[in-house]
GROMACS .gro file of C-alpha atoms in nm:
model
  435
    1UNK     CA    1  -1.686  -2.481   1.213
    2UNK     CA    2  -1.848  -2.146   1.102
    3UNK     CA    3  -1.999  -1.977   1.449
    4UNK     CA    4  -2.354  -1.849   1.407
    5UNK     CA    5  -2.375  -1.660   1.715
    6UNK     CA    6  -2.496  -1.335   1.672
    7UNK     CA    7  -2.244  -1.052   1.689
    8UNK     CA    8  -2.173  -0.973   2.103
    9UNK     CA    9  -2.393  -0.653   2.110
   10UNK     CA   10  -2.656  -0.773   1.892
   11UNK     CA   11  -2.937  -1.021   1.896
   12UNK     CA   12  -3.212  -1.260   1.745
   13UNK     CA   13  -3.578  -1.243   1.785
   14UNK     CA   14  -3.733  -1.572   1.801
   15UNK     CA   15  -4.102  -1.623   1.733
   16UNK     CA   16  -4.175  -1.643   2.107
   17UNK     CA   17  -3.963  -1.267   2.171
   18UNK     CA   18  -4.169  -1.149   1.928
   19UNK     CA   19  -4.552  -1.269   2.084
   20UNK     CA   20  -4.456  -1.050   2.379
   21UNK     CA   21  -4.266  -0.787   2.220
   22UNK     CA   22  -4.591  -0.716   1.958
   23UNK     CA   23  -4.794  -0.738   2.280
   24UNK     CA   24  -4.591  -0.470   2.441
   25UNK     CA   25  -4.633  -0.242   2.110
   26UNK     CA   26  -4.991  -0.301   2.120
   27UNK     CA   27  -5.008  -0.219   2.509
   28UNK     CA   28  -4.754   0.120   2.517
   29UNK     CA   29  -4.948   0.228   2.176
   30UNK     CA   30  -5.294   0.195   2.266
   31UNK     CA   31  -5.165   0.399   2.584
   32UNK     CA   32  -4.990   0.697   2.398
   33UNK     CA   33  -5.273   0.706   2.126
   34UNK     CA   34  -5.528   0.776   2.365
   35UNK     CA   35  -5.294   1.028   2.556
   36UNK     CA   36  -5.224   1.199   2.223
   37UNK     CA   37  -4.966   1.063   2.079
   38UNK     CA   38  -4.847   1.033   1.729
   39UNK     CA   39  -4.561   0.778   1.632
   40UNK     CA   40  -4.280   0.968   1.507
   41UNK     CA   41  -3.921   0.800   1.400
   42UNK     CA   42  -3.602   1.002   1.320
   43UNK     CA   43  -3.294   0.912   1.117
   44UNK     CA   44  -3.112   0.598   1.222
   45UNK     CA   45  -2.773   0.750   1.151
   46UNK     CA   46  -2.760   1.173   1.287
   47UNK     CA   47  -2.494   1.414   1.174
   48UNK     CA   48  -2.150   1.434   1.375
   49UNK     CA   49  -2.217   1.779   1.369
   50UNK     CA   50  -2.565   1.737   1.541
   51UNK     CA   51  -2.361   1.531   1.817
   52UNK     CA   52  -2.058   1.683   1.895
   53UNK     CA   53  -2.275   2.035   1.944
   54UNK     CA   54  -2.504   1.793   2.139
   55UNK     CA   55  -2.226   1.619   2.371
   56UNK     CA   56  -1.933   1.765   2.312
   57UNK     CA   57  -1.661   1.611   2.427
   58UNK     CA   58  -1.884   1.327   2.671
   59UNK     CA   59  -1.948   1.101   2.375
   60UNK     CA   60  -1.835   0.814   2.533
   61UNK     CA   61  -2.187   0.602   2.460
   62UNK     CA   62  -2.186   0.706   2.098
   63UNK     CA   63  -2.123   0.447   1.869
   64UNK     CA   64  -1.938   0.644   1.553
   65UNK     CA   65  -1.966   0.511   1.148
   66UNK     CA   66  -1.774   0.715   0.884
   67UNK     CA   67  -2.052   0.845   0.773
   68UNK     CA   68  -2.287   0.953   1.107
   69UNK     CA   69  -2.383   0.862   1.470
   70UNK     CA   70  -2.598   0.581   1.493
   71UNK     CA   71  -2.932   0.628   1.668
   72UNK     CA   72  -2.840   0.670   2.031
   73UNK     CA   73  -3.071   0.934   2.199
   74UNK     CA   74  -3.455   0.988   2.111
   75UNK     CA   75  -3.458   1.323   2.260
   76UNK     CA   76  -3.192   1.440   2.010
   77UNK     CA   77  -3.319   1.302   1.685
   78UNK     CA   78  -3.694   1.404   1.775
   79UNK     CA   79  -3.614   1.774   1.849
   80UNK     CA   80  -3.363   1.769   1.541
   81UNK     CA   81  -3.689   1.639   1.315
   82UNK     CA   82  -3.978   1.935   1.560
   83UNK     CA   83  -3.709   2.193   1.415
   84UNK     CA   84  -3.614   2.048   1.074
   85UNK     CA   85  -4.002   2.006   0.974
   86UNK     CA   86  -4.142   2.299   1.129
   87UNK     CA   87  -4.344   2.158   1.396
   88UNK     CA   88  -4.365   2.465   1.616
   89UNK     CA   89  -4.638   2.579   1.366
   90UNK     CA   90  -4.829   2.267   1.459
   91UNK     CA   91  -5.071   2.372   1.824
   92UNK     CA   92  -4.823   2.322   2.103
   93UNK     CA   93  -4.722   2.130   2.310
   94UNK     CA   94  -4.682   1.845   2.035
   95UNK     CA   95  -4.669   1.469   2.168
   96UNK     CA   96  -4.460   1.178   1.959
   97UNK     CA   97  -4.364   0.787   2.043
   98UNK     CA   98  -4.127   0.617   1.919
   99UNK     CA   99  -4.103   0.246   1.920
  100UNK     CA  100  -3.707   0.179   1.720
  101UNK     CA  101  -3.395   0.010   1.793
  102UNK     CA  102  -3.116   0.272   1.945
  103UNK     CA  103  -2.735   0.185   1.939
  104UNK     CA  104  -2.473   0.277   2.229
  105UNK     CA  105  -2.151   0.192   2.405
  106UNK     CA  106  -2.133   0.113   2.730
  107UNK     CA  107  -1.930   0.192   3.065
  108UNK     CA  108  -1.695  -0.104   2.969
  109UNK     CA  109  -1.687  -0.027   2.615
  110UNK     CA  110  -1.916  -0.259   2.470
  111UNK     CA  111  -2.149  -0.191   2.164
  112UNK     CA  112  -2.524  -0.252   2.272
  113UNK     CA  113  -2.879  -0.278   2.023
  114UNK     CA  114  -3.121  -0.126   2.206
  115UNK     CA  115  -3.588  -0.135   2.175
  116UNK     CA  116  -3.716   0.127   2.309
  117UNK     CA  117  -4.040   0.222   2.325
  118UNK     CA  118  -4.131   0.595   2.457
  119UNK     CA  119  -4.275   0.932   2.418
  120UNK     CA  120  -4.169   1.290   2.382
  121UNK     CA  121  -4.361   1.655   2.465
  122UNK     CA  122  -4.242   1.927   2.319
  123UNK     CA  123  -4.384   2.296   2.349
  124UNK     CA  124  -4.426   2.346   2.672
  125UNK     CA  125  -4.232   2.362   3.044
  126UNK     CA  126  -4.587   2.293   3.276
  127UNK     CA  127  -4.485   2.010   3.530
  128UNK     CA  128  -4.835   1.832   3.505
  129UNK     CA  129  -4.624   1.630   3.134
  130UNK     CA  130  -4.414   1.498   3.364
  131UNK     CA  131  -4.673   1.361   3.592
  132UNK     CA  132  -4.886   1.234   3.272
  133UNK     CA  133  -4.575   1.069   3.137
  134UNK     CA  134  -4.479   0.909   3.485
  135UNK     CA  135  -4.840   0.798   3.474
  136UNK     CA  136  -4.850   0.601   3.149
  137UNK     CA  137  -4.604   0.414   3.238
  138UNK     CA  138  -4.748   0.326   3.595
  139UNK     CA  139  -5.039   0.255   3.437
  140UNK     CA  140  -4.944   0.027   3.122
  141UNK     CA  141  -4.763  -0.172   3.411
  142UNK     CA  142  -5.069  -0.212   3.646
  143UNK     CA  143  -5.239  -0.276   3.377
  144UNK     CA  144  -5.027  -0.632   3.259
  145UNK     CA  145  -5.015  -0.768   3.607
  146UNK     CA  146  -4.635  -0.632   3.739
  147UNK     CA  147  -4.782  -0.391   3.988
  148UNK     CA  148  -4.581  -0.405   4.329
  149UNK     CA  149  -4.274  -0.509   4.124
  150UNK     CA  150  -4.129  -0.191   4.046
  151UNK     CA  151  -4.007   0.147   4.224
  152UNK     CA  152  -4.079   0.520   4.118
  153UNK     CA  153  -3.774   0.728   4.195
  154UNK     CA  154  -3.779   1.107   4.170
  155UNK     CA  155  -3.580   1.431   4.213
  156UNK     CA  156  -3.492   1.769   4.048
  157UNK     CA  157  -3.174   1.851   3.899
  158UNK     CA  158  -3.288   2.190   3.799
  159UNK     CA  159  -3.115   2.468   3.547
  160UNK     CA  160  -2.749   2.541   3.494
  161UNK     CA  161  -2.727   2.812   3.746
  162UNK     CA  162  -2.821   2.641   4.023
  163UNK     CA  163  -2.654   2.295   3.940
  164UNK     CA  164  -2.309   2.545   3.978
  165UNK     CA  165  -2.361   2.613   4.306
  166UNK     CA  166  -2.430   2.254   4.371
  167UNK     CA  167  -2.134   2.090   4.233
  168UNK     CA  168  -1.918   2.326   4.449
  169UNK     CA  169  -2.099   2.166   4.758
  170UNK     CA  170  -2.043   1.845   4.601
  171UNK     CA  171  -1.668   1.918   4.545
  172UNK     CA  172  -1.643   2.019   4.889
  173UNK     CA  173  -1.845   1.756   5.047
  174UNK     CA  174  -1.572   1.462   4.882
  175UNK     CA  175  -1.259   1.705   4.965
  176UNK     CA  176  -1.175   1.528   5.271
  177UNK     CA  177  -1.298   1.155   5.131
  178UNK     CA  178  -1.084   1.148   4.801
  179UNK     CA  179  -0.931   0.859   4.987
  180UNK     CA  180  -1.224   0.615   4.992
  181UNK     CA  181  -1.277   0.717   4.588
  182UNK     CA  182  -1.109   0.469   4.346
  183UNK     CA  183  -0.944   0.635   4.041
  184UNK     CA  184  -1.220   0.680   3.800
  185UNK     CA  185  -1.453   0.869   4.051
  186UNK     CA  186  -1.132   1.085   4.133
  187UNK     CA  187  -1.141   1.238   3.792
  188UNK     CA  188  -1.546   1.277   3.788
  189UNK     CA  189  -1.479   1.471   4.096
  190UNK     CA  190  -1.312   1.701   3.903
  191UNK     CA  191  -1.511   1.685   3.549
  192UNK     CA  192  -1.840   1.654   3.712
  193UNK     CA  193  -1.880   1.588   4.065
  194UNK     CA  194  -2.269   1.548   4.013
  195UNK     CA  195  -2.254   1.210   3.809
  196UNK     CA  196  -2.016   1.054   4.133
  197UNK     CA  197  -2.365   1.019   4.269
  198UNK     CA  198  -2.442   0.744   3.995
  199UNK     CA  199  -2.171   0.533   4.111
  200UNK     CA  200  -2.179   0.179   4.156
  201UNK     CA  201  -1.901   0.120   4.383
  202UNK     CA  202  -2.056   0.029   4.736
  203UNK     CA  203  -1.912   0.280   4.963
  204UNK     CA  204  -1.921   0.544   4.705
  205UNK     CA  205  -2.292   0.424   4.698
  206UNK     CA  206  -2.301   0.495   5.046
  207UNK     CA  207  -2.148   0.832   5.055
  208UNK     CA  208  -2.379   0.973   4.802
  209UNK     CA  209  -2.647   0.928   5.048
  210UNK     CA  210  -2.421   1.088   5.294
  211UNK     CA  211  -2.386   1.358   5.046
  212UNK     CA  212  -2.614   1.681   5.062
  213UNK     CA  213  -2.963   1.671   4.847
  214UNK     CA  214  -3.002   1.944   4.575
  215UNK     CA  215  -3.358   1.992   4.673
  216UNK     CA  216  -3.269   2.100   5.039
  217UNK     CA  217  -3.129   2.488   4.955
  218UNK     CA  218  -3.003   2.512   4.615
  219UNK     CA  219  -3.333   2.517   4.401
  220UNK     CA  220  -3.442   2.870   4.366
  221UNK     CA  221  -3.819   3.022   4.379
  222UNK     CA  222  -3.923   2.938   4.024
  223UNK     CA  223  -3.720   2.564   4.004
  224UNK     CA  224  -3.918   2.480   4.353
  225UNK     CA  225  -4.241   2.547   4.253
  226UNK     CA  226  -4.163   2.347   3.962
  227UNK     CA  227  -4.084   2.047   4.165
  228UNK     CA  228  -4.363   2.156   4.425
  229UNK     CA  229  -4.626   2.110   4.174
  230UNK     CA  230  -4.496   1.804   3.978
  231UNK     CA  231  -4.504   1.653   4.332
  232UNK     CA  232  -4.862   1.773   4.383
  233UNK     CA  233  -4.994   1.611   3.985
  234UNK     CA  234  -4.806   1.257   4.106
  235UNK     CA  235  -4.975   1.265   4.490
  236UNK     CA  236  -5.315   1.369   4.281
  237UNK     CA  237  -5.314   1.066   4.045
  238UNK     CA  238  -5.215   0.841   4.324
  239UNK     CA  239  -4.899   0.731   4.242
  240UNK     CA  240  -4.676   0.582   4.517
  241UNK     CA  241  -4.274   0.767   4.447
  242UNK     CA  242  -3.952   0.797   4.690
  243UNK     CA  243  -3.723   1.155   4.608
  244UNK     CA  244  -3.382   0.997   4.546
  245UNK     CA  245  -3.100   1.290   4.576
  246UNK     CA  246  -2.885   1.062   4.418
  247UNK     CA  247  -3.078   0.996   4.130
  248UNK     CA  248  -2.938   1.233   3.840
  249UNK     CA  249  -2.782   1.225   3.487
  250UNK     CA  250  -2.508   1.250   3.282
  251UNK     CA  251  -2.612   1.558   3.013
  252UNK     CA  252  -2.591   1.893   3.052
  253UNK     CA  253  -2.912   1.928   2.865
  254UNK     CA  254  -3.123   1.778   3.086
  255UNK     CA  255  -3.340   2.023   3.281
  256UNK     CA  256  -3.582   2.070   3.618
  257UNK     CA  257  -3.771   1.713   3.708
  258UNK     CA  258  -3.611   1.341   3.680
  259UNK     CA  259  -3.747   1.035   3.703
  260UNK     CA  260  -3.705   0.615   3.696
  261UNK     CA  261  -3.825   0.330   3.735
  262UNK     CA  262  -3.669   0.018   3.829
  263UNK     CA  263  -3.692  -0.344   3.928
  264UNK     CA  264  -3.777  -0.383   4.280
  265UNK     CA  265  -3.565  -0.659   4.356
  266UNK     CA  266  -3.295  -0.668   4.019
  267UNK     CA  267  -3.302  -0.277   4.083
  268UNK     CA  268  -3.304  -0.312   3.615
  269UNK     CA  269  -3.368   0.011   3.473
  270UNK     CA  270  -3.736  -0.029   3.322
  271UNK     CA  271  -3.811   0.267   3.238
  272UNK     CA  272  -3.586   0.651   3.269
  273UNK     CA  273  -3.614   0.998   3.150
  274UNK     CA  274  -3.594   1.367   3.270
  275UNK     CA  275  -3.718   1.697   3.125
  276UNK     CA  276  -3.478   1.836   2.866
  277UNK     CA  277  -3.556   2.239   2.787
  278UNK     CA  278  -3.151   2.277   2.728
  279UNK     CA  279  -3.131   2.088   2.475
  280UNK     CA  280  -3.258   2.300   2.218
  281UNK     CA  281  -2.960   2.603   2.276
  282UNK     CA  282  -2.735   2.276   2.209
  283UNK     CA  283  -2.918   2.330   1.806
  284UNK     CA  284  -2.867   2.694   1.849
  285UNK     CA  285  -3.219   2.776   1.851
  286UNK     CA  286  -3.309   3.129   1.895
  287UNK     CA  287  -3.475   3.066   2.232
  288UNK     CA  288  -3.537   2.790   2.405
  289UNK     CA  289  -3.730   2.522   2.351
  290UNK     CA  290  -3.939   2.318   2.618
  291UNK     CA  291  -3.895   1.959   2.570
  292UNK     CA  292  -4.003   1.615   2.864
  293UNK     CA  293  -3.931   1.231   2.770
  294UNK     CA  294  -3.893   0.898   2.881
  295UNK     CA  295  -3.778   0.589   2.699
  296UNK     CA  296  -3.857   0.240   2.854
  297UNK     CA  297  -3.704  -0.124   2.781
  298UNK     CA  298  -3.932  -0.380   2.632
  299UNK     CA  299  -3.679  -0.646   2.740
  300UNK     CA  300  -3.655  -0.573   3.094
  301UNK     CA  301  -4.075  -0.565   3.073
  302UNK     CA  302  -4.064  -0.908   2.902
  303UNK     CA  303  -3.842  -1.124   3.219
  304UNK     CA  304  -4.031  -0.935   3.446
  305UNK     CA  305  -4.373  -1.109   3.231
  306UNK     CA  306  -4.170  -1.453   3.187
  307UNK     CA  307  -4.091  -1.400   3.596
  308UNK     CA  308  -4.471  -1.420   3.701
  309UNK     CA  309  -4.498  -1.663   3.512
  310UNK     CA  310  -4.764  -1.505   3.276
  311UNK     CA  311  -4.829  -1.667   2.965
  312UNK     CA  312  -4.992  -1.495   2.635
  313UNK     CA  313  -5.306  -1.584   2.473
  314UNK     CA  314  -5.192  -1.765   2.124
  315UNK     CA  315  -5.376  -1.558   1.880
  316UNK     CA  316  -5.191  -1.810   1.631
  317UNK     CA  317  -5.349  -2.141   1.657
  318UNK     CA  318  -5.416  -2.317   1.329
  319UNK     CA  319  -5.826  -2.381   1.320
  320UNK     CA  320  -5.830  -2.570   0.891
  321UNK     CA  321  -5.502  -2.779   0.808
  322UNK     CA  322  -5.471  -2.949   0.484
  323UNK     CA  323  -5.272  -3.220   0.394
  324UNK     CA  324  -5.321  -3.307   0.023
  325UNK     CA  325  -5.131  -3.669  -0.159
  326UNK     CA  326  -5.044  -3.544  -0.540
  327UNK     CA  327  -5.010  -3.292  -0.790
  328UNK     CA  328  -5.426  -3.293  -0.866
  329UNK     CA  329  -5.519  -3.291  -0.537
  330UNK     CA  330  -5.227  -2.993  -0.436
  331UNK     CA  331  -5.436  -2.784  -0.765
  332UNK     CA  332  -5.789  -2.824  -0.581
  333UNK     CA  333  -5.595  -2.762  -0.237
  334UNK     CA  334  -5.452  -2.437  -0.323
  335UNK     CA  335  -5.762  -2.274  -0.417
  336UNK     CA  336  -5.994  -2.356  -0.137
  337UNK     CA  337  -5.729  -2.261   0.137
  338UNK     CA  338  -5.678  -1.885   0.020
  339UNK     CA  339  -6.096  -1.911   0.032
  340UNK     CA  340  -6.084  -1.996   0.363
  341UNK     CA  341  -5.805  -1.746   0.478
  342UNK     CA  342  -6.036  -1.497   0.265
  343UNK     CA  343  -6.370  -1.608   0.496
  344UNK     CA  344  -6.138  -1.551   0.776
  345UNK     CA  345  -6.014  -1.911   0.897
  346UNK     CA  346  -5.652  -1.947   1.001
  347UNK     CA  347  -5.577  -2.216   0.745
  348UNK     CA  348  -5.245  -2.393   0.667
  349UNK     CA  349  -5.153  -2.601   0.338
  350UNK     CA  350  -4.887  -2.893   0.389
  351UNK     CA  351  -4.716  -2.834   0.100
  352UNK     CA  352  -4.338  -2.929   0.045
  353UNK     CA  353  -4.403  -3.324   0.222
  354UNK     CA  354  -4.473  -3.608   0.005
  355UNK     CA  355  -4.552  -3.871   0.249
  356UNK     CA  356  -4.910  -3.829   0.388
  357UNK     CA  357  -4.803  -3.921   0.742
  358UNK     CA  358  -4.558  -3.654   0.776
  359UNK     CA  359  -4.818  -3.423   0.666
  360UNK     CA  360  -5.033  -3.587   0.941
  361UNK     CA  361  -4.754  -3.569   1.187
  362UNK     CA  362  -4.689  -3.181   1.126
  363UNK     CA  363  -5.090  -3.113   1.116
  364UNK     CA  364  -5.061  -3.285   1.518
  365UNK     CA  365  -4.786  -3.081   1.648
  366UNK     CA  366  -4.919  -2.738   1.556
  367UNK     CA  367  -5.258  -2.777   1.730
  368UNK     CA  368  -5.458  -2.722   1.455
  369UNK     CA  369  -5.868  -2.807   1.532
  370UNK     CA  370  -5.981  -2.941   1.183
  371UNK     CA  371  -5.724  -3.133   0.928
  372UNK     CA  372  -5.907  -3.176   0.625
  373UNK     CA  373  -5.747  -3.432   0.386
  374UNK     CA  374  -5.767  -3.442   0.058
  375UNK     CA  375  -5.621  -3.811  -0.164
  376UNK     CA  376  -5.652  -3.880  -0.557
  377UNK     CA  377  -6.014  -3.987  -0.485
  378UNK     CA  378  -6.074  -3.707  -0.324
  379UNK     CA  379  -5.946  -3.437  -0.539
  380UNK     CA  380  -6.170  -3.606  -0.848
  381UNK     CA  381  -6.487  -3.705  -0.617
  382UNK     CA  382  -6.532  -3.326  -0.424
  383UNK     CA  383  -6.556  -3.543  -0.145
  384UNK     CA  384  -6.325  -3.468   0.154
  385UNK     CA  385  -6.220  -3.654   0.524
  386UNK     CA  386  -6.232  -3.398   0.730
  387UNK     CA  387  -6.078  -3.469   1.123
  388UNK     CA  388  -6.118  -3.354   1.407
  389UNK     CA  389  -5.826  -3.367   1.611
  390UNK     CA  390  -5.962  -3.276   1.975
  391UNK     CA  391  -6.227  -3.513   1.927
  392UNK     CA  392  -6.066  -3.813   1.737
  393UNK     CA  393  -6.383  -3.822   1.492
  394UNK     CA  394  -6.342  -3.819   1.148
  395UNK     CA  395  -6.652  -3.684   0.884
  396UNK     CA  396  -6.727  -3.619   0.466
  397UNK     CA  397  -6.737  -3.344   0.365
  398UNK     CA  398  -6.843  -3.174  -0.017
  399UNK     CA  399  -6.549  -2.981  -0.112
  400UNK     CA  400  -6.860  -2.692  -0.150
  401UNK     CA  401  -6.946  -2.707   0.194
  402UNK     CA  402  -6.618  -2.688   0.319
  403UNK     CA  403  -6.562  -2.340   0.465
  404UNK     CA  404  -6.929  -2.337   0.549
  405UNK     CA  405  -6.901  -2.674   0.801
  406UNK     CA  406  -6.543  -2.535   0.912
  407UNK     CA  407  -6.727  -2.191   1.035
  408UNK     CA  408  -6.987  -2.362   1.223
  409UNK     CA  409  -6.758  -2.592   1.401
  410UNK     CA  410  -6.518  -2.348   1.525
  411UNK     CA  411  -6.786  -2.039   1.601
  412UNK     CA  412  -6.777  -1.737   1.368
  413UNK     CA  413  -6.643  -1.545   1.669
  414UNK     CA  414  -6.375  -1.663   1.693
  415UNK     CA  415  -6.274  -1.573   1.299
  416UNK     CA  416  -5.936  -1.359   1.237
  417UNK     CA  417  -6.159  -1.001   1.092
  418UNK     CA  418  -5.988  -0.811   0.983
  419UNK     CA  419  -5.986  -0.599   0.602
  420UNK     CA  420  -5.760  -0.312   0.553
  421UNK     CA  421  -6.017  -0.150   0.347
  422UNK     CA  422  -6.162  -0.065   0.597
  423UNK     CA  423  -5.870   0.142   0.747
  424UNK     CA  424  -5.867   0.389   0.379
  425UNK     CA  425  -6.028   0.619   0.299
  426UNK     CA  426  -6.086   0.891  -0.062
  427UNK     CA  427  -6.216   1.208  -0.087
  428UNK     CA  428  -6.545   1.022  -0.221
  429UNK     CA  429  -6.544   0.798   0.098
  430UNK     CA  430  -6.955   0.883   0.178
  431UNK     CA  431  -6.886   1.094   0.557
  432UNK     CA  432  -7.134   0.926   0.851
  433UNK     CA  433  -7.423   1.180   0.933
  434UNK     CA  434  -7.559   1.119   1.330
  435UNK     CA  435  -7.873   0.977   1.330
   0.00000   0.00000   0.00000
């Protein structure tokens, strides 16, 4: 038997999933746009040369193809586009948001396909920008009734010269504790001891919290001032957070502040990122380009909404459902149904079902408000049978009065108004003047 399931690292999104996903897109887009962010989408394939320069030997999470590397990290593609299109000539900093699919390889070597929403700010090193990004996520989660379901952690991973001394301290700390480390962690101790702080092994997590914190004595004057200002802005915005020195990231281009949002009970990652000022150096820029950003996992947020039994209003409810019998009736119904849609009435026509009984069953199952029934006689005399499904009443209405009749019944304020032309302008479009 043919297997219809999607590949293990992919997933199907059914209409119910898209309802939540579309809702979250609208929420994120609204919050980001009102904070000056503009949408950007980068190429789905990045060149191997770019990936080699940025990640070097640390490409375990990159999904490679014969033509390039599938988009895996938003920061890389957006900064490459920034350089390619000379976006440094715009007023700095520049604000971009993205809503795209990304592809990755997890720690178990399995491919994964992810939907990510996020933002990037390029061209300014001010810690207030990092605080603003956190505020945007914090505000979104609170506005969609998810307050008290998440926790925020912050830390500083600062610049490379400070990381060198910190790594030496960590090696010294773990020296007499190697017997407590698994084989993979022993390899990390040689490669980058900071990554031991990310261990998911229970014993190693206990050690990680006992390890020295970078913020305690390794930060120099500028780095310490940056971190203190960052926390001051969070306090000013009344954002609750905890400092966690085990919060680090695996890429060397990440600098200064790092933060994440996690589910309070499941500990699932909701949003994450860090400042990445050093990324531009990996792309051979003459001088460092400051940048910060974040990504959020919409599927985790969707599950959080569902766990709280939070439903979405159904905006696809059907106001008018046409059922018809015979080709002559079909020819009468088709133009009227199109006119109803042009009048912003949510309208469905039952097509391809010859049985009137089956058509009525479909109408009832669709929860439509009104059903217009057109048989041969109705098609010829122009008087239709209109049934109110909720009240289970029925009236005769003339063909030319159907649309105003339905609008009166459902209310003009419920119509699905949208006119694409209102979003278009030309050089000849009259400009509004102040009254």
